[in-house]
């Protein structure tokens, strides 16, 4: 296995993250932190917004965060 090929396949730039949380400060913190690491980030305030987003956008990978 070629290590550079594997590394590029799991690069943050290839991963989209949907942050879902009802607390704005936490949403913002996660968004900024993930973007600084190179991820593409979308945010939603609640499950309803998340479902609308997922219905209309295509995400390669999706993670949901909530404390």
Short mmCIF file of N, CA, C and O in Angstrom, two decimals, residues 10-17 30-41:
data_model
loop_
_atom_site.label_atom_id
_atom_site.label_comp_id
_atom_site.label_asym_id
_atom_site.label_seq_id
_atom_site.Cartn_x
_atom_site.Cartn_y
_atom_site.Cartn_z
N UNK A 10 -7.62 10.12 3.12
CA UNK A 10 -8.23 10.49 4.40
C UNK A 10 -7.89 11.92 4.80
O UNK A 10 -8.05 12.31 5.93
N UNK A 11 -7.45 12.71 3.86
CA UNK A 11 -7.12 14.11 4.12
C UNK A 11 -8.38 14.86 4.53
O UNK A 11 -9.46 14.63 3.98
N UNK A 12 -8.26 15.77 5.52
CA UNK A 12 -9.43 16.56 5.93
C UNK A 12 -10.12 17.28 4.78
O UNK A 12 -11.32 17.47 4.80
N UNK A 13 -9.35 17.66 3.76
CA UNK A 13 -9.96 18.39 2.64
C UNK A 13 -10.94 17.52 1.86
O UNK A 13 -11.74 18.02 1.09
N UNK A 14 -10.88 16.20 2.06
CA UNK A 14 -11.80 15.28 1.39
C UNK A 14 -13.02 14.95 2.24
O UNK A 14 -13.85 14.16 1.84
N UNK A 15 -13.12 15.55 3.42
CA UNK A 15 -14.19 15.19 4.35
C UNK A 15 -15.06 16.40 4.65
O UNK A 15 -14.57 17.46 5.00
N UNK A 16 -16.37 16.21 4.50
CA UNK A 16 -17.33 17.24 4.86
C UNK A 16 -17.95 16.88 6.19
O UNK A 16 -18.29 15.73 6.44
N UNK A 17 -18.09 17.87 7.05
CA UNK A 17 -18.62 17.65 8.39
C UNK A 17 -19.84 18.54 8.59
O UNK A 17 -19.79 19.74 8.29
N UNK A 30 -16.80 24.51 17.18
CA UNK A 30 -16.54 23.31 16.37
C UNK A 30 -16.29 23.68 14.91
O UNK A 30 -15.40 23.14 14.27
N UNK A 31 -17.08 24.60 14.39
CA UNK A 31 -16.92 25.02 13.00
C UNK A 31 -15.53 25.58 12.75
O UNK A 31 -14.83 25.16 11.83
N UNK A 32 -15.12 26.52 13.57
CA UNK A 32 -13.81 27.17 13.40
C UNK A 32 -12.68 26.15 13.57
O UNK A 32 -11.74 26.10 12.78
N UNK A 33 -12.79 25.33 14.60
CA UNK A 33 -11.75 24.33 14.88
C UNK A 33 -11.59 23.35 13.71
O UNK A 33 -10.48 23.07 13.26
N UNK A 34 -12.70 22.86 13.21
CA UNK A 34 -12.65 21.90 12.09
C UNK A 34 -12.16 22.56 10.81
O UNK A 34 -11.39 21.97 10.05
N UNK A 35 -12.58 23.80 10.55
CA UNK A 35 -12.13 24.50 9.35
C UNK A 35 -10.63 24.74 9.41
O UNK A 35 -9.94 24.61 8.39
N UNK A 36 -10.11 25.07 10.56
CA UNK A 36 -8.67 25.29 10.70
C UNK A 36 -7.88 24.01 10.43
O UNK A 36 -6.72 24.07 10.04
N UNK A 37 -8.52 22.88 10.65
CA UNK A 37 -7.87 21.60 10.38
C UNK A 37 -8.04 21.17 8.92
O UNK A 37 -7.53 20.13 8.52
N UNK A 38 -8.78 21.96 8.15
CA UNK A 38 -8.91 21.69 6.72
C UNK A 38 -10.20 21.03 6.29
O UNK A 38 -10.37 20.70 5.11
N UNK A 39 -11.12 20.81 7.21
CA UNK A 39 -12.40 20.18 6.86
C UNK A 39 -13.35 21.20 6.24
O UNK A 39 -13.30 22.38 6.54
N UNK A 40 -14.24 20.71 5.39
CA UNK A 40 -15.34 21.50 4.88
C UNK A 40 -16.46 21.36 5.90
O UNK A 40 -16.84 20.24 6.24
N UNK A 41 -16.98 22.48 6.40
CA UNK A 41 -17.93 22.43 7.51
C UNK A 41 -19.22 23.15 7.17
O UNK A 41 -19.21 24.26 6.64
#
